[in-house]
Amino acid sequence: MIKLEHLVKQYQNQRALDDVSVTFEDNQSTVIVGPSGSGKSTLLRTIDLLTHPDSGTMQIDDITVDFTKEISRKTVRAIRRKSGMVFQNWNLFPHLTVLQNITEAPRTVLKQSKAAAESRAYELLQSVGLAEYAAQYPTQLSGGQQQRISICRALAMGPEFLLLDEPTSALDPELETQVLRILEEIAAKGQAMVVVTHNMEFARLVADKIVFVEDGQVLFAGPVTEFFTTENQRIQNFLAGLSLA
Amino acid sequence: MTSLPELVAAGIKFTIPLAIISFAFGLVIAVITALIKLARPRGNALVKGAWSVLVAIAYFYVWLFRSTPLLVQLFIIFFGLPNLGVQMPAFTAAVITFSLNTGAYASENIRGALLSIPQDQWEAAETLGFTQSQTLFKIIFPQAIRIALPTLSNEFIGLVKDTSLASSITILEMFTVSQQITAKNYEPLLMYCLVAALYAILCSILSILQHYLEKRTSRYIKRGEN
């Protein structure tokens, strides 16, 4: 379980996190939604310590960090062992082949043997339907394919939590659907995920829990069914604003 | 034309080793200097204070060697330092001077190449659990090398020609030998053109090598891009 409490992050003209407290459960998918610039990504990036809030605490299993203090490298590594990150622009390593992109971290960080890392990588590639691209370089593939590979790269480290920062925002609708289907399958296997997304259909289908963020504050955190039937006027307006009907 | 073997021998014995050894040391110095300028170490005030002294030294070093002529640097190290009791063979003095000079220029090339790798690559590696040095060696350097290759090749080719300055501190490299032969056969035009041709051949080989390395390190770039 990830437990965030009283997070505050002040940028020059903007409070990205304004006393945010929220928990993410094991084996569940949580979807973070909200308008652009609401602090969703800041919240997600905090979990992987890519963003350092000014204050607040985070607890992941038995590790607790206090953001007012400097976090030791050991703690940073321990936390990153528990989570895997998927970026909006996938950020694959361009100089490595698809296979090497997936095996590099297990071999370097987990000291896995080449054979073990590669056989796991092929399994993952198979599961996203890209095994035949193992020897290619990322730039030879489409955005949707690259994003599916970056999901494999993150999963190869066996993270407790898979964190996804707007994983389909840079893709056209067809490719987006391909990536979302993969995520749906991964979620169905019980992989805990925290996903920042604008795709409400995905939220409705896959999420166990929804967190709605606006102006750095959590306005809603609860089961997905409650979210879509909430009386909260602001959330109703937000949902109405996304629909053509 | 009987002098050609002598010139080639001087090239193999002095010019080429001088250039290769100096460039290798220069590269190491350049990488260290670039990293000192770029790194922002974590830690207490003492660590940060010590680092800012290193940074100041790095800036001073690059300024010093880029702002003074190579020949003057060579003279100071070989003829000047003995006054301070620091004496060394001519070849050592030449290697030290050329290494430091190349290091100063190349450090800026390498710093630029490292800065051109998007921050995203650092983040992606970090979140996978790579340490900083693992990220640097496995993710950042391999990409930066491709960017730095053309400018570093320039440095190397420049250095090969600059080794001729070592003639002024008694090293028997190609240009020195061509001068000695000229003194005997009174054929300056022939001799100096001959030695010029030899430098040109060496540099052409390096250009071909550069082309090959650029192709090799750019395998992963999509055609039409870059």
Coordinates of C-alpha atoms in Angstrom, one line a residue, chain A:
Chain A
M1 CA 0.0 0.0 0.0
I2 CA 1.1 3.5 -0.8
K3 CA 0.0 6.1 1.8
L4 CA 0.6 9.8 1.0
E5 CA -0.1 12.3 3.7
H6 CA -0.3 16.1 3.7
L7 CA 1.8 16.6 0.5
V8 CA 2.6 20.2 -0.4
K9 CA 4.5 21.3 -3.4
Q10 CA 4.8 24.9 -4.3
Y11 CA 6.1 26.0 -7.7
Q12 CA 6.8 29.7 -8.4
N13 CA 3.3 30.7 -9.2
Q14 CA 1.4 27.6 -8.5
R15 CA 0.6 25.2 -5.7
A16 CA 0.8 21.8 -7.5
L17 CA 0.1 19.9 -4.4
D18 CA -2.0 21.5 -1.7
D19 CA -2.2 19.3 1.4
V20 CA -2.8 16.1 -0.5
S21 CA -3.5 12.9 1.4
V22 CA -4.4 9.7 -0.6
T23 CA -3.8 6.0 -0.5
F24 CA -3.2 3.5 -3.3
E25 CA -4.2 -0.1 -2.5
D26 CA -2.2 -3.3 -3.3
N27 CA -3.4 -5.2 -6.4
Q28 CA -5.8 -2.5 -7.4
S29 CA -5.9 0.0 -10.3
T30 CA -6.3 3.6 -9.4
V31 CA -6.9 6.2 -12.0
I32 CA -6.0 9.8 -11.3
V33 CA -8.1 12.3 -13.3
G34 CA -8.5 16.0 -13.4
P35 CA -8.0 19.0 -15.6
S36 CA -4.6 19.9 -17.1
G37 CA -2.2 21.5 -14.7
S38 CA -4.2 20.2 -11.7
G39 CA -1.2 18.5 -10.1
K40 CA -2.0 14.9 -11.3
S41 CA 1.5 14.3 -12.7
T42 CA 3.2 15.9 -9.8
L43 CA 1.3 13.5 -7.5
L44 CA 2.3 10.5 -9.6
R45 CA 5.9 11.5 -9.9
T46 CA 6.1 12.0 -6.2
I47 CA 5.6 8.2 -5.7
D48 CA 8.7 7.5 -7.7
L49 CA 10.6 10.4 -6.2
L50 CA 11.0 12.2 -9.5
T51 CA 9.4 15.1 -7.8
H52 CA 10.3 16.1 -4.3
P53 CA 7.4 17.8 -2.4
D54 CA 8.2 20.5 0.1
S55 CA 6.6 18.7 2.9
G56 CA 4.4 15.7 3.7
T57 CA 5.1 12.0 4.1
M58 CA 4.9 8.9 2.0
Q59 CA 4.7 5.3 3.3
I60 CA 5.2 2.3 0.9
D61 CA 4.9 -0.9 2.8
D62 CA 7.6 -0.7 5.5
I63 CA 9.4 2.3 4.1
T64 CA 8.5 5.8 5.3
V65 CA 9.9 9.1 3.9
D66 CA 9.5 12.6 5.3
F67 CA 9.8 15.1 2.5
T68 CA 11.0 17.9 4.7
K69 CA 14.2 15.8 5.1
E70 CA 16.9 14.7 2.7
I71 CA 16.1 11.1 1.5
S72 CA 19.0 8.7 1.5
R73 CA 20.1 7.1 -1.7
K74 CA 19.4 3.7 -0.2
T75 CA 15.8 4.6 0.6
V76 CA 15.4 6.1 -2.9
R77 CA 16.5 2.9 -4.5
A78 CA 14.3 0.8 -2.2
I79 CA 11.3 2.8 -3.2
R80 CA 12.1 2.6 -6.9
R81 CA 12.4 -1.1 -6.6
K82 CA 8.8 -1.2 -5.6
S83 CA 7.5 0.9 -8.5
G84 CA 7.9 1.1 -12.2
M85 CA 7.3 4.2 -14.3
V86 CA 5.8 4.5 -17.8
F87 CA 6.1 8.0 -19.3
Q88 CA 3.9 10.0 -21.7
N89 CA 6.6 9.9 -24.3
W90 CA 7.8 6.4 -23.4
N91 CA 11.5 7.5 -23.1
L92 CA 12.9 4.3 -24.4
F93 CA 16.7 4.2 -24.7
P94 CA 17.3 4.9 -28.4
H95 CA 20.7 3.3 -28.6
L96 CA 19.5 -0.1 -27.3
T97 CA 17.4 -2.6 -29.2
V98 CA 13.9 -3.4 -28.0
L99 CA 15.2 -6.5 -26.2
Q100 CA 18.1 -4.6 -24.6
N101 CA 15.7 -1.9 -23.5
I102 CA 13.9 -4.5 -21.5
T103 CA 16.8 -6.5 -20.2
E104 CA 19.3 -3.7 -19.3
A105 CA 17.8 -2.9 -15.9
P106 CA 17.2 -6.5 -14.8
R107 CA 20.8 -7.3 -15.7
T108 CA 22.4 -4.1 -14.3
V109 CA 20.2 -3.5 -11.2
L110 CA 19.0 -7.0 -10.3
K111 CA 22.1 -8.8 -11.6
Q112 CA 20.0 -11.3 -13.5
S113 CA 21.7 -13.6 -16.0
K114 CA 21.5 -12.7 -19.6
A115 CA 19.5 -15.8 -20.3
A116 CA 17.0 -15.3 -17.5
A117 CA 16.5 -11.6 -18.4
E118 CA 16.0 -12.4 -22.1
S119 CA 13.6 -15.2 -21.5
R120 CA 11.5 -12.9 -19.3
A121 CA 11.7 -10.1 -21.9
Y122 CA 10.4 -12.5 -24.6
E123 CA 7.5 -13.5 -22.4
L124 CA 6.6 -9.9 -21.9
L125 CA 7.0 -9.0 -25.6
Q126 CA 4.8 -11.9 -26.5
S127 CA 2.2 -10.7 -24.1
V128 CA 2.1 -7.3 -25.9
G129 CA 2.3 -8.9 -29.3
L130 CA 5.7 -7.5 -30.3
A131 CA 8.1 -10.5 -29.9
E132 CA 9.1 -10.3 -33.6
Y133 CA 10.5 -6.7 -33.0
A134 CA 13.0 -7.8 -30.3
A135 CA 16.1 -7.0 -32.5
Q136 CA 14.9 -3.6 -33.8
Y137 CA 15.7 -0.2 -32.5
P138 CA 12.9 1.9 -30.9
T139 CA 12.9 4.6 -33.6
Q140 CA 11.9 1.9 -36.2
L141 CA 8.6 1.4 -34.4
S142 CA 5.4 3.3 -34.0
G143 CA 4.5 5.3 -30.9
G144 CA 2.0 2.8 -29.8
Q145 CA 4.5 0.0 -30.2
Q146 CA 7.2 2.0 -28.3
Q147 CA 4.8 2.6 -25.5
R148 CA 3.9 -1.1 -25.2
I149 CA 7.7 -1.8 -25.0
S150 CA 8.1 0.7 -22.3
I151 CA 5.4 -1.0 -20.3
C152 CA 7.4 -4.3 -20.8
R153 CA 10.5 -2.5 -19.6
A154 CA 8.8 -1.4 -16.4
L155 CA 7.2 -4.8 -15.8
A156 CA 10.5 -6.6 -16.3
M157 CA 11.6 -5.2 -12.9
G158 CA 8.7 -6.9 -11.2
P159 CA 7.3 -3.7 -9.6
E160 CA 4.6 -3.8 -7.0
F161 CA 3.1 -0.7 -8.5
L162 CA 3.1 0.3 -12.1
L163 CA 2.9 4.0 -12.4
L164 CA 1.7 5.5 -15.8
D165 CA 1.9 9.2 -16.5
E166 CA -0.6 9.9 -19.3
P167 CA 0.6 6.8 -21.2
T168 CA -1.6 7.4 -24.2
S169 CA -1.8 11.2 -24.5
A170 CA 0.8 11.2 -27.4
L171 CA -1.0 8.5 -29.4
D172 CA -3.7 8.6 -32.0
P173 CA -7.0 6.9 -31.0
E174 CA -6.3 3.6 -32.6
L175 CA -2.9 3.2 -31.1
E176 CA -4.3 4.5 -27.8
T177 CA -6.9 1.7 -27.7
Q178 CA -4.1 -0.9 -28.3
V179 CA -2.1 0.3 -25.4
L180 CA -5.2 0.6 -23.1
R181 CA -6.2 -3.0 -23.9
I182 CA -2.8 -4.2 -22.8
L183 CA -3.1 -2.2 -19.6
E184 CA -6.6 -3.7 -19.1
E185 CA -5.0 -7.2 -19.4
I186 CA -2.3 -6.4 -16.9
A187 CA -4.7 -5.0 -14.4
A188 CA -6.9 -8.1 -14.7
K189 CA -3.8 -10.1 -13.7
G190 CA -3.8 -8.2 -10.4
Q191 CA -0.9 -5.9 -11.1
A192 CA -1.4 -2.7 -9.0
M193 CA -1.4 0.4 -11.2
V194 CA -1.7 4.1 -10.7
V195 CA -2.6 5.7 -14.0
V196 CA -2.9 9.4 -14.8
T197 CA -5.2 9.6 -17.8
H198 CA -7.8 11.7 -19.6
N199 CA -9.5 8.6 -21.0
M200 CA -12.8 8.2 -19.0
E201 CA -13.8 5.1 -20.8
F202 CA -10.6 3.4 -19.6
A203 CA -11.2 4.8 -16.0
R204 CA -14.7 3.4 -16.0
L205 CA -13.7 -0.1 -17.3
V206 CA -10.4 -0.7 -15.6
A207 CA -10.2 1.4 -12.4
D208 CA -11.1 0.1 -9.0
K209 CA -10.6 3.5 -7.6
I210 CA -10.7 7.1 -8.9
V211 CA -8.8 10.0 -7.6
F212 CA -10.0 13.4 -8.9
V213 CA -7.5 16.2 -8.5
E214 CA -8.0 19.9 -9.1
D215 CA -5.8 22.9 -8.2
G216 CA -3.6 20.6 -6.2
Q217 CA -6.3 19.2 -4.1
V218 CA -8.0 15.8 -4.0
L219 CA -11.7 16.5 -4.5
F220 CA -12.7 12.9 -4.7
A221 CA -11.1 9.5 -3.9
G222 CA -13.3 6.5 -3.9
P223 CA -14.7 3.6 -5.9
V224 CA -15.2 4.1 -9.6
T225 CA -19.0 3.6 -9.5
E226 CA -19.4 6.4 -6.9
F227 CA -17.3 8.7 -9.0
F228 CA -19.6 8.5 -12.0
T229 CA -22.7 8.9 -9.9
T230 CA -21.4 11.6 -7.5
E231 CA -23.5 14.6 -6.6
N232 CA -20.4 16.7 -6.5
Q233 CA -21.2 19.6 -8.9
R234 CA -17.6 20.2 -9.9
I235 CA -17.0 16.6 -10.8
Q236 CA -20.4 16.5 -12.7
N237 CA -19.3 19.5 -14.7
F238 CA -15.9 17.9 -15.4
L239 CA -17.5 14.8 -16.7
A240 CA -20.1 16.7 -18.7
G241 CA -17.3 18.7 -20.2
L242 CA -15.7 15.6 -21.6
S243 CA -18.8 14.3 -23.2
L244 CA -20.3 15.3 -26.6
A245 CA -23.8 14.2 -25.6

